Coordinates of C-alpha atoms in Angstrom, one line a residue:
Chain A
M1 CA 0.0 0.0 0.0
D2 CA 1.3 3.4 -1.0
N3 CA 2.1 5.9 1.9
Q4 CA -0.6 8.4 2.1
Y5 CA 1.8 11.1 3.3
P6 CA 5.0 10.6 1.3
E7 CA 6.2 14.1 2.5
L8 CA 6.5 12.7 6.0
E9 CA 9.0 10.1 5.0
N10 CA 12.6 11.4 5.3
K11 CA 14.6 9.7 8.0
N12 CA 17.8 11.6 7.1
A13 CA 16.3 15.0 7.7
I14 CA 17.5 16.9 10.8
I15 CA 15.4 20.0 10.0
R16 CA 11.8 19.6 8.6
M17 CA 9.5 22.5 7.9
F18 CA 5.9 21.8 7.0
H19 CA 3.8 24.6 5.5
V20 CA 5.3 27.2 7.7
T21 CA 3.9 30.6 7.7
K22 CA 5.1 33.6 9.7
R23 CA 3.2 36.9 10.0
Y24 CA 4.2 40.1 11.7
G25 CA 0.8 41.8 12.0
A26 CA -0.6 42.0 8.6
Q27 CA 2.8 41.5 6.9
L28 CA 3.5 38.0 5.6
A29 CA 7.2 37.2 6.2
L30 CA 7.1 33.5 5.3
N31 CA 4.3 31.9 3.3
D32 CA 3.7 28.2 3.3
V33 CA 7.3 27.1 3.4
S34 CA 8.1 23.4 3.4
L35 CA 11.7 22.3 3.5
D36 CA 13.8 19.3 4.5
V37 CA 17.5 19.7 5.4
D38 CA 19.4 16.4 5.8
A39 CA 21.8 15.7 8.5
N40 CA 25.3 16.9 7.6
E41 CA 24.1 18.8 4.6
F42 CA 25.6 22.2 3.6
L43 CA 22.9 24.4 2.2
F44 CA 22.7 27.9 1.0
L45 CA 19.5 30.0 1.5
T46 CA 19.3 32.8 -1.0
G47 CA 16.9 35.4 -2.3
P48 CA 16.6 39.2 -2.5
S49 CA 16.4 41.4 0.6
G50 CA 13.1 40.9 2.4
A51 CA 12.6 37.4 0.9
G52 CA 12.4 35.9 4.4
K53 CA 15.9 34.3 4.8
S54 CA 16.5 35.8 8.2
T55 CA 13.0 35.1 9.3
L56 CA 13.4 31.4 8.4
L57 CA 16.7 31.2 10.3
K58 CA 15.1 33.0 13.3
L59 CA 12.4 30.4 13.5
L60 CA 15.0 27.6 13.4
Y61 CA 17.2 29.1 16.1
L62 CA 14.1 29.6 18.2
A63 CA 14.2 33.4 18.4
D64 CA 10.7 33.6 17.1
T65 CA 7.6 31.4 16.8
I66 CA 5.7 30.3 13.7
S67 CA 2.2 31.5 12.9
E68 CA 1.1 28.4 11.1
G69 CA 2.6 25.0 10.2
Q70 CA 5.1 22.8 11.9
I71 CA 8.9 22.6 12.4
L72 CA 10.7 19.5 13.5
L73 CA 14.2 20.0 14.7
K74 CA 16.1 16.7 15.4
G75 CA 12.7 15.1 15.5
M76 CA 11.3 17.5 18.0
N77 CA 8.2 19.5 17.2
L78 CA 9.0 23.1 18.1
S79 CA 5.3 24.0 18.6
R80 CA 5.0 21.4 21.2
L81 CA 8.3 21.9 22.9
P82 CA 7.9 22.9 26.6
K83 CA 9.4 26.3 27.3
K84 CA 11.8 24.7 29.8
R85 CA 13.3 22.5 27.1
L86 CA 14.1 25.5 24.8
P87 CA 17.6 26.3 26.2
F88 CA 18.7 22.7 25.9
L89 CA 17.6 22.5 22.2
R90 CA 19.3 25.8 21.5
R91 CA 22.6 24.2 22.7
N92 CA 22.4 22.0 19.6
I93 CA 22.3 25.0 17.3
G94 CA 25.2 27.3 16.6
V95 CA 24.3 30.7 15.2
V96 CA 26.5 33.1 13.3
F97 CA 24.8 36.5 13.1
Q98 CA 25.4 39.1 10.4
D99 CA 26.0 41.7 13.1
Y100 CA 28.1 39.3 15.1
K101 CA 26.2 39.8 18.4
L102 CA 29.2 39.6 20.6
I103 CA 28.9 40.9 24.1
P104 CA 30.8 44.2 24.2
T105 CA 31.7 43.9 27.9
R106 CA 33.3 40.5 27.6
T107 CA 36.7 39.6 26.1
V108 CA 37.0 37.5 23.0
F109 CA 37.8 34.5 25.3
D110 CA 34.8 35.1 27.5
N111 CA 32.5 35.6 24.5
I112 CA 33.4 32.2 23.1
A113 CA 33.4 30.5 26.6
L114 CA 29.9 31.7 27.3
V115 CA 28.4 28.7 25.3
M116 CA 30.3 26.2 27.5
E117 CA 29.6 28.1 30.7
V118 CA 25.9 28.0 29.9
A119 CA 26.2 24.3 29.4
G120 CA 27.9 23.8 32.8
A121 CA 31.4 23.0 31.6
N122 CA 34.2 23.4 34.1
A123 CA 37.0 26.0 33.9
K124 CA 39.6 23.4 32.7
Q125 CA 37.4 22.1 29.9
I126 CA 36.5 25.7 28.9
K127 CA 40.2 26.8 28.8
R128 CA 41.2 23.8 26.6
K129 CA 38.3 24.1 24.1
V130 CA 38.3 27.8 23.8
G131 CA 42.1 27.8 23.4
Y132 CA 41.7 25.3 20.6
L133 CA 39.0 27.3 18.9
L134 CA 41.0 30.5 19.1
R135 CA 43.9 28.8 17.4
T136 CA 41.5 27.5 14.7
V137 CA 40.1 30.9 13.9
E138 CA 43.6 32.4 14.3
M139 CA 42.5 34.8 17.1
E140 CA 44.7 33.4 19.9
H141 CA 46.6 36.7 20.1
K142 CA 43.4 38.6 20.7
A143 CA 42.0 36.4 23.4
G144 CA 41.9 39.2 26.0
A145 CA 40.7 41.9 23.6
F146 CA 37.2 43.3 23.7
P147 CA 35.0 43.1 20.6
Q148 CA 35.0 46.8 19.8
S149 CA 38.7 46.8 19.3
L150 CA 38.4 44.1 16.5
S151 CA 37.8 44.5 12.8
G152 CA 34.6 43.2 11.2
G153 CA 36.4 40.0 9.9
E154 CA 37.9 39.3 13.4
Q155 CA 34.6 39.8 15.1
Q156 CA 33.0 37.4 12.7
R157 CA 35.7 34.8 13.3
V158 CA 35.0 35.1 17.0
A159 CA 31.3 34.7 16.3
V160 CA 32.0 31.5 14.3
A161 CA 34.2 30.1 17.1
R162 CA 31.3 30.8 19.5
A163 CA 28.8 29.1 17.2
I164 CA 30.8 25.9 17.1
C165 CA 32.1 26.0 20.7
G166 CA 29.3 23.7 21.9
D167 CA 29.8 21.2 19.1
P168 CA 26.3 21.8 17.7
D169 CA 24.6 19.5 15.3
I170 CA 23.3 22.4 13.3
V171 CA 25.0 25.7 12.4
L172 CA 22.9 28.6 11.0
A173 CA 24.7 31.5 9.5
D174 CA 22.8 34.7 8.6
E175 CA 24.8 36.7 6.0
P176 CA 28.1 35.7 7.6
T177 CA 30.1 37.5 5.0
G178 CA 27.7 40.3 4.3
S179 CA 29.9 43.1 5.7
L180 CA 33.3 41.6 5.1
D181 CA 36.1 42.1 2.6
A182 CA 36.8 39.3 0.2
E183 CA 39.7 37.8 2.2
S184 CA 37.8 37.9 5.5
A185 CA 34.8 36.3 3.7
R186 CA 37.0 33.5 2.4
V187 CA 38.3 32.8 5.9
I188 CA 34.8 32.7 7.3
M189 CA 33.5 30.3 4.6
E190 CA 36.5 28.0 5.1
L191 CA 35.7 27.8 8.7
L192 CA 32.0 27.0 7.9
F193 CA 33.1 24.3 5.4
G194 CA 35.4 22.9 8.1
I195 CA 32.5 22.7 10.6
H196 CA 30.5 20.9 7.9
A197 CA 33.4 18.5 7.3
R198 CA 33.4 17.6 11.0
G199 CA 29.7 16.4 10.7
A200 CA 27.5 19.5 11.4
T201 CA 24.6 20.5 9.3
V202 CA 25.2 24.0 8.0
M203 CA 22.7 26.5 6.6
V204 CA 24.0 29.8 5.2
A205 CA 21.7 32.6 4.3
T206 CA 23.3 34.9 1.7
H207 CA 22.6 36.9 -1.4
D208 CA 26.2 37.0 -2.5
E209 CA 26.1 35.5 -6.0
A210 CA 29.8 35.0 -6.1
L211 CA 29.7 33.0 -2.9
L212 CA 26.8 30.9 -4.1
H213 CA 28.6 29.9 -7.3
S214 CA 32.0 29.4 -5.8
T215 CA 31.0 25.9 -4.6
R216 CA 28.6 23.1 -5.7
R217 CA 26.1 23.1 -2.8
R218 CA 22.4 23.0 -2.6
I219 CA 20.8 26.4 -3.0
V220 CA 17.3 27.1 -1.7
T221 CA 15.8 30.3 -3.1
L222 CA 13.1 32.3 -1.4
K223 CA 11.1 35.2 -2.9
Q224 CA 8.6 37.3 -1.0
G225 CA 8.4 34.7 1.8
S226 CA 7.9 31.7 -0.4
V227 CA 10.3 29.0 -1.6
V228 CA 10.6 29.3 -5.3
D229 CA 13.4 26.8 -5.7
L230 CA 14.3 23.9 -3.4
G231 CA 17.6 23.3 -5.2
L232 CA 17.0 19.6 -5.4
Chain B
M1 CA 25.7 25.1 39.1
Q2 CA 28.7 27.3 38.9
P3 CA 28.7 29.6 42.0
M4 CA 32.1 31.1 41.2
Y5 CA 31.0 32.0 37.7
Y6 CA 27.9 33.7 39.0
F7 CA 29.8 35.5 41.7
K8 CA 32.4 36.8 39.3
Q9 CA 29.8 37.9 36.9
A10 CA 27.9 39.7 39.7
L11 CA 31.1 41.5 40.8
D12 CA 31.9 42.5 37.2
D13 CA 28.4 43.9 36.8
I14 CA 28.8 45.9 40.0
R15 CA 32.2 47.2 38.8
G16 CA 30.7 48.1 35.5
A17 CA 27.9 50.2 37.0
K18 CA 29.7 51.6 40.1
V19 CA 27.7 54.8 40.4
L20 CA 24.4 53.1 40.1
H21 CA 25.2 50.4 42.6
G22 CA 27.0 52.9 44.9
L23 CA 23.8 55.0 45.0
A24 CA 21.6 52.0 45.7
I25 CA 24.0 50.8 48.5
S26 CA 24.1 54.3 50.0
T27 CA 20.3 54.5 50.1
I28 CA 19.9 51.0 51.5
T29 CA 22.5 52.0 54.2
L30 CA 20.4 55.0 55.1
I31 CA 17.2 53.0 55.3
F32 CA 18.8 50.3 57.5
L33 CA 20.5 53.0 59.6
L34 CA 17.1 54.6 60.3
T35 CA 15.6 51.1 61.0
G36 CA 18.6 50.5 63.3
V37 CA 18.0 53.7 65.2
F38 CA 14.3 52.7 65.8
A39 CA 15.4 49.3 66.9
L40 CA 18.0 50.8 69.3
V41 CA 15.4 53.2 70.8
F42 CA 12.9 50.4 71.2
I43 CA 15.4 48.0 72.8
N44 CA 16.5 50.6 75.3
V45 CA 13.0 51.7 76.2
S46 CA 12.1 48.1 76.7
Q47 CA 15.2 47.6 78.8
L48 CA 14.3 50.7 80.9
M49 CA 10.8 49.3 81.4
T50 CA 12.1 45.9 82.5
A51 CA 14.5 47.6 84.9
Q52 CA 11.6 49.5 86.4
Q53 CA 9.5 46.4 86.7
D54 CA 12.2 44.3 88.3
N55 CA 12.0 46.2 91.6
V56 CA 8.8 48.1 92.0
R57 CA 8.9 50.4 95.1
M58 CA 5.6 50.9 97.0
M59 CA 4.9 53.2 99.8
V60 CA 2.4 51.6 102.3
Y61 CA 1.0 54.5 104.4
L62 CA -0.4 53.5 107.8
K63 CA -3.4 54.9 109.7
S64 CA -2.4 57.3 112.5
G65 CA -2.4 56.3 116.1
L66 CA -1.0 52.8 115.7
T67 CA 1.1 51.5 118.5
A68 CA 4.5 49.8 118.2
P69 CA 3.1 46.3 119.0
E70 CA 0.6 46.7 116.2
L71 CA 3.3 47.3 113.6
G72 CA 4.8 43.8 113.8
P73 CA 1.8 41.9 112.5
I74 CA 1.3 44.5 109.8
Q75 CA 4.9 44.0 108.6
Q76 CA 4.5 40.2 108.7
A77 CA 1.3 40.4 106.7
I78 CA 2.9 42.6 104.1
E79 CA 6.0 40.4 103.8
K80 CA 3.8 37.3 103.3
T81 CA 2.0 39.0 100.4
N82 CA 2.7 37.5 97.1
R83 CA 5.6 39.2 95.1
V84 CA 6.8 41.2 98.0
K85 CA 10.6 41.0 98.5
S86 CA 11.1 43.3 101.5
A87 CA 9.2 45.7 103.7
E88 CA 11.1 48.3 105.7
F89 CA 9.4 50.5 108.3
V90 CA 9.8 54.2 107.8
S91 CA 8.6 56.2 110.8
K92 CA 7.0 59.6 110.4
D93 CA 10.1 61.2 111.8
Q94 CA 12.3 59.4 109.4
A95 CA 10.0 60.4 106.5
L96 CA 10.2 64.1 107.6
E97 CA 14.0 63.9 107.7
R98 CA 14.1 62.4 104.2
L99 CA 11.8 65.2 103.0
R100 CA 14.0 67.8 104.6
Q101 CA 17.1 66.3 102.8
S102 CA 15.3 66.2 99.5
M103 CA 14.2 69.9 99.8
N104 CA 17.8 71.1 100.2
N105 CA 17.8 75.0 100.5
Q106 CA 14.0 75.1 101.0
A107 CA 14.1 72.7 104.0
G108 CA 13.6 75.8 106.3
L109 CA 10.0 75.8 105.3
L110 CA 9.5 72.7 107.4
D111 CA 10.7 74.4 110.5
D112 CA 7.5 76.4 110.8
L113 CA 5.4 73.1 111.1
S114 CA 4.0 72.7 114.6
D115 CA 3.2 69.0 114.0
N116 CA 4.6 66.3 111.7
P117 CA 1.9 65.8 109.1
L118 CA 3.5 62.7 107.6
P119 CA 2.2 59.2 108.4
D120 CA 4.2 56.1 109.4
A121 CA 4.8 53.9 106.4
F122 CA 6.4 50.7 105.1
E123 CA 8.7 51.0 102.1
V124 CA 7.9 47.8 100.2
V125 CA 10.0 46.4 97.3
A126 CA 8.0 44.1 95.1
S127 CA 9.0 41.9 92.1
P128 CA 6.1 41.6 89.6
G129 CA 7.8 38.8 87.6
E130 CA 5.6 37.1 84.9
G131 CA 2.5 38.9 86.1
G132 CA 3.8 42.4 85.0
W133 CA 1.7 45.4 86.0
Q134 CA -1.3 43.3 86.8
G135 CA 0.7 41.4 89.4
V136 CA 1.9 44.7 91.0
K137 CA -1.7 46.0 91.1
M138 CA -2.9 42.7 92.7
T139 CA -0.1 43.0 95.4
A140 CA -1.1 46.6 96.1
A141 CA -4.8 45.6 96.4
T142 CA -3.9 42.8 98.9
I143 CA -1.8 45.1 101.0
Q144 CA -4.5 47.7 101.0
K145 CA -6.8 45.2 102.7
I146 CA -4.5 44.7 105.7
S147 CA -5.8 46.2 108.8
G148 CA -4.0 49.4 109.7
V149 CA -3.0 50.2 106.1
D150 CA -4.4 53.6 105.0
E151 CA -3.1 53.9 101.4
V152 CA -0.7 52.1 99.0
N153 CA 1.1 54.2 96.4
F154 CA 3.4 52.9 93.7
G155 CA 3.2 55.6 91.0
Q156 CA 0.9 53.5 89.0
A157 CA -0.3 56.4 86.8
W158 CA 3.2 57.2 85.7
L159 CA 4.2 53.6 85.2
E160 CA 1.1 52.7 83.2
K161 CA 1.7 55.7 80.9
F162 CA 5.3 54.7 80.5
S163 CA 4.2 51.1 79.7
M164 CA 1.7 52.4 77.1
V165 CA 4.4 54.6 75.5
A166 CA 6.7 51.6 75.3
E167 CA 3.9 49.6 73.6
L168 CA 3.2 52.4 71.2
S169 CA 6.9 52.8 70.4
R170 CA 7.1 49.1 69.7
A171 CA 4.2 49.3 67.2
A172 CA 5.6 52.4 65.6
A173 CA 9.0 50.8 65.3
I174 CA 7.5 47.8 63.5
A175 CA 5.3 49.9 61.2
I176 CA 8.2 52.3 60.3
G177 CA 10.6 49.4 59.9
F178 CA 8.1 47.7 57.5
L179 CA 7.8 50.9 55.4
L180 CA 11.5 51.3 55.3
M181 CA 12.0 47.7 54.2
V182 CA 9.5 48.3 51.4
A183 CA 11.5 51.4 50.4
A184 CA 14.7 49.4 50.4
L185 CA 13.1 46.7 48.3
S186 CA 11.9 49.2 45.7
I187 CA 15.3 50.8 45.5
T188 CA 17.1 47.5 44.9
A189 CA 14.4 46.4 42.4
N190 CA 14.9 49.7 40.4
T191 CA 18.7 49.4 40.4
I192 CA 18.6 45.8 39.1
R193 CA 16.0 46.8 36.6
L194 CA 18.2 49.5 35.2
V195 CA 21.1 47.0 35.0
L196 CA 18.8 44.5 33.3
Y197 CA 17.7 47.1 30.6
N198 CA 21.3 48.1 30.2
R199 CA 22.2 44.4 29.5
R200 CA 19.1 43.3 27.6
D201 CA 21.0 42.6 24.4
E202 CA 23.5 40.5 26.4
I203 CA 20.6 38.6 28.0
K204 CA 19.1 37.9 24.6
I205 CA 22.4 36.5 23.4
M206 CA 22.7 34.4 26.5
E207 CA 19.2 33.0 25.8
L208 CA 20.2 32.3 22.1
V209 CA 23.2 30.3 23.1
G210 CA 21.1 28.1 25.4
A211 CA 21.2 29.8 28.8
T212 CA 18.5 28.7 31.2
N213 CA 16.5 31.3 33.1
G214 CA 18.3 30.2 36.3
F215 CA 21.7 30.8 34.7
I216 CA 20.7 34.3 33.5
R217 CA 19.1 35.3 36.8
A218 CA 21.7 33.9 39.2
S219 CA 24.3 36.6 38.9
F220 CA 21.6 39.3 39.2
Y221 CA 20.3 37.7 42.4
I222 CA 23.8 37.7 43.7
Q223 CA 24.2 41.4 42.8
G224 CA 21.0 42.2 44.7
M225 CA 22.2 40.3 47.7
I226 CA 25.6 41.9 47.6
Q227 CA 23.9 45.3 47.5
G228 CA 21.7 44.4 50.4
L229 CA 24.6 43.0 52.4
L230 CA 26.9 45.9 51.9
G231 CA 24.1 48.3 52.7
G232 CA 23.3 46.4 55.9
L233 CA 26.9 46.1 57.0
A234 CA 27.5 49.8 56.4
A235 CA 24.4 50.7 58.3
L236 CA 25.4 48.5 61.2
G237 CA 28.9 49.9 61.3
L238 CA 27.6 53.5 61.3
L239 CA 25.1 52.7 64.0
A240 CA 27.7 51.0 66.2
L241 CA 30.0 54.0 65.7
V242 CA 27.4 56.6 66.6
F243 CA 26.2 54.5 69.5
F244 CA 29.6 53.8 71.1
I245 CA 30.9 57.3 70.6
I246 CA 27.9 59.4 71.4
V247 CA 25.0 57.5 72.9
A248 CA 26.8 55.3 75.3
G249 CA 29.2 58.2 76.1
A250 CA 29.2 60.5 79.2
P251 CA 26.4 63.0 78.4
A252 CA 23.7 60.3 77.9
Q253 CA 24.9 58.4 81.0
E254 CA 24.6 61.6 83.1
L255 CA 21.0 61.9 81.8
L256 CA 19.8 58.5 82.9
G257 CA 22.1 57.8 85.8
R258 CA 22.6 54.1 86.6
F259 CA 20.7 52.9 83.4
E260 CA 23.1 51.4 80.9
F261 CA 22.3 51.8 77.2
Q262 CA 22.4 48.6 75.2
F263 CA 23.4 48.1 71.6
I264 CA 21.3 45.8 69.4
P265 CA 22.0 42.2 70.5
I266 CA 24.2 40.2 68.2
K267 CA 21.4 37.8 67.1
Y268 CA 19.3 40.8 66.0
C269 CA 22.3 42.3 64.2
I270 CA 22.7 39.0 62.3
L271 CA 19.0 38.9 61.6
G272 CA 19.2 42.5 60.3
L273 CA 22.0 41.5 57.9
L274 CA 20.1 38.5 56.7
L275 CA 17.1 40.7 56.2
S276 CA 19.2 43.1 54.1
V277 CA 20.4 40.2 52.0
G278 CA 16.8 39.0 51.6
V279 CA 15.6 42.5 50.6
G280 CA 18.3 42.5 47.9
A281 CA 17.2 39.2 46.6
A282 CA 13.5 40.0 46.7
G283 CA 14.2 43.4 45.0
C284 CA 15.9 41.4 42.2
H285 CA 13.0 39.0 41.9
L286 CA 10.6 42.0 41.5
S287 CA 12.7 43.6 38.8
F288 CA 12.9 40.3 36.9
A289 CA 9.1 40.0 37.1
Q290 CA 8.8 43.5 35.6
F291 CA 11.5 42.9 33.0
T292 CA 9.9 39.7 31.8
K293 CA 6.5 41.4 31.6
D294 CA 8.1 44.2 29.4

């Protein structure tokens, strides 16, 4: 007998969106979006400004709630997730923001360490892991610096280090190279490819055409809140 | 749980907003200082009352014309009365001599008296114990019924008024203390609220990286408690300084003679400090409730 709901069958998917709609008042930010992202997939999300890329990512990193539809993250239905469980699910998601969102009153080291502190790691574990990440993003010499003394590229490298500090299964990057020069952008993308190579699912929102075509990855295109190309 | 992390974070926050926290701590100090002054007044008034009640002196005036053999049974009857510690006979001549001494320069006025108008009396010392003023009254009433006794006087009007004033001061101290605590609570809440609004972006980031509510709140609670504790300690220190230099010094002692002023007992000092810490934590709780609502 044929499965009545073939769309429900995808055992590899780590992110599943079913007919997701998001409204801000009368404004429709996302309209009936359905999308599956497989575990360990590297995917670009593109579209013009206002297409809904950032809104979609916001829903996935639980900064906002959907108006209609369902989202499954690692098999968990976000609409039914108890509020208490939210922080623990968020620890599985690393986020790289376009505006970095580093805490200005904390040093580079402390900004990265925050993720582990939140998860209850001890000082020794934190020192070892953050030290390793600082070397990976080539920011070891700036460990004691505050974010405002760093360039945009340096801040974004710190943001990437923070995003992967907790060894998340999913990394979401919202225009991670948007305000960077070509060299800084290349470094950031290499870091994201590296994270993917180590097993994480990576979703990058960008409208940078050069970046999209520099690599053969799946590209999902949004336009006016709707998916116009799933890139399959 | 990472107590050291929370503590460090709280201290960093206090260092980052020194003026704000300094103002809050100063205000809490002032409030607890005022509360301490009330507590000090109340404790010493109570102490004074207790000292008065411990040994109540009564004058038992006798009817005129009693003979010496009649005095013995009266004294025995008085001494057998409940709560009486001692009864000492004061003859009318001794009473006149005492009066003369107490009148100092004006003692000459007594020389014109043709007859001694004062009665014989017993000076009775009673200890009311658990019964308080009611016990004293009952003792006086019993003595009054003894044959040969004319009048019993123990300054009840003054002592009852004094007792009432002490009760009122206790109620006032509790009410004012309560109002001052509410003020301290509100100040702590407002300070933490300002810090919270100042750090709302940081709090948002912490939430996004998976911080639980408890993790976010802990350092703020510690800040509130540190504020309260520092305010409480400063108030206690200032109160002790003022008390030991001025109040317990010579001028006040001259005023009240043998009565010794007491500082707030150590257990109440500790209770006050715990209260100041509690006020800090409760203030933080209130500000979080408001912050979450906003």
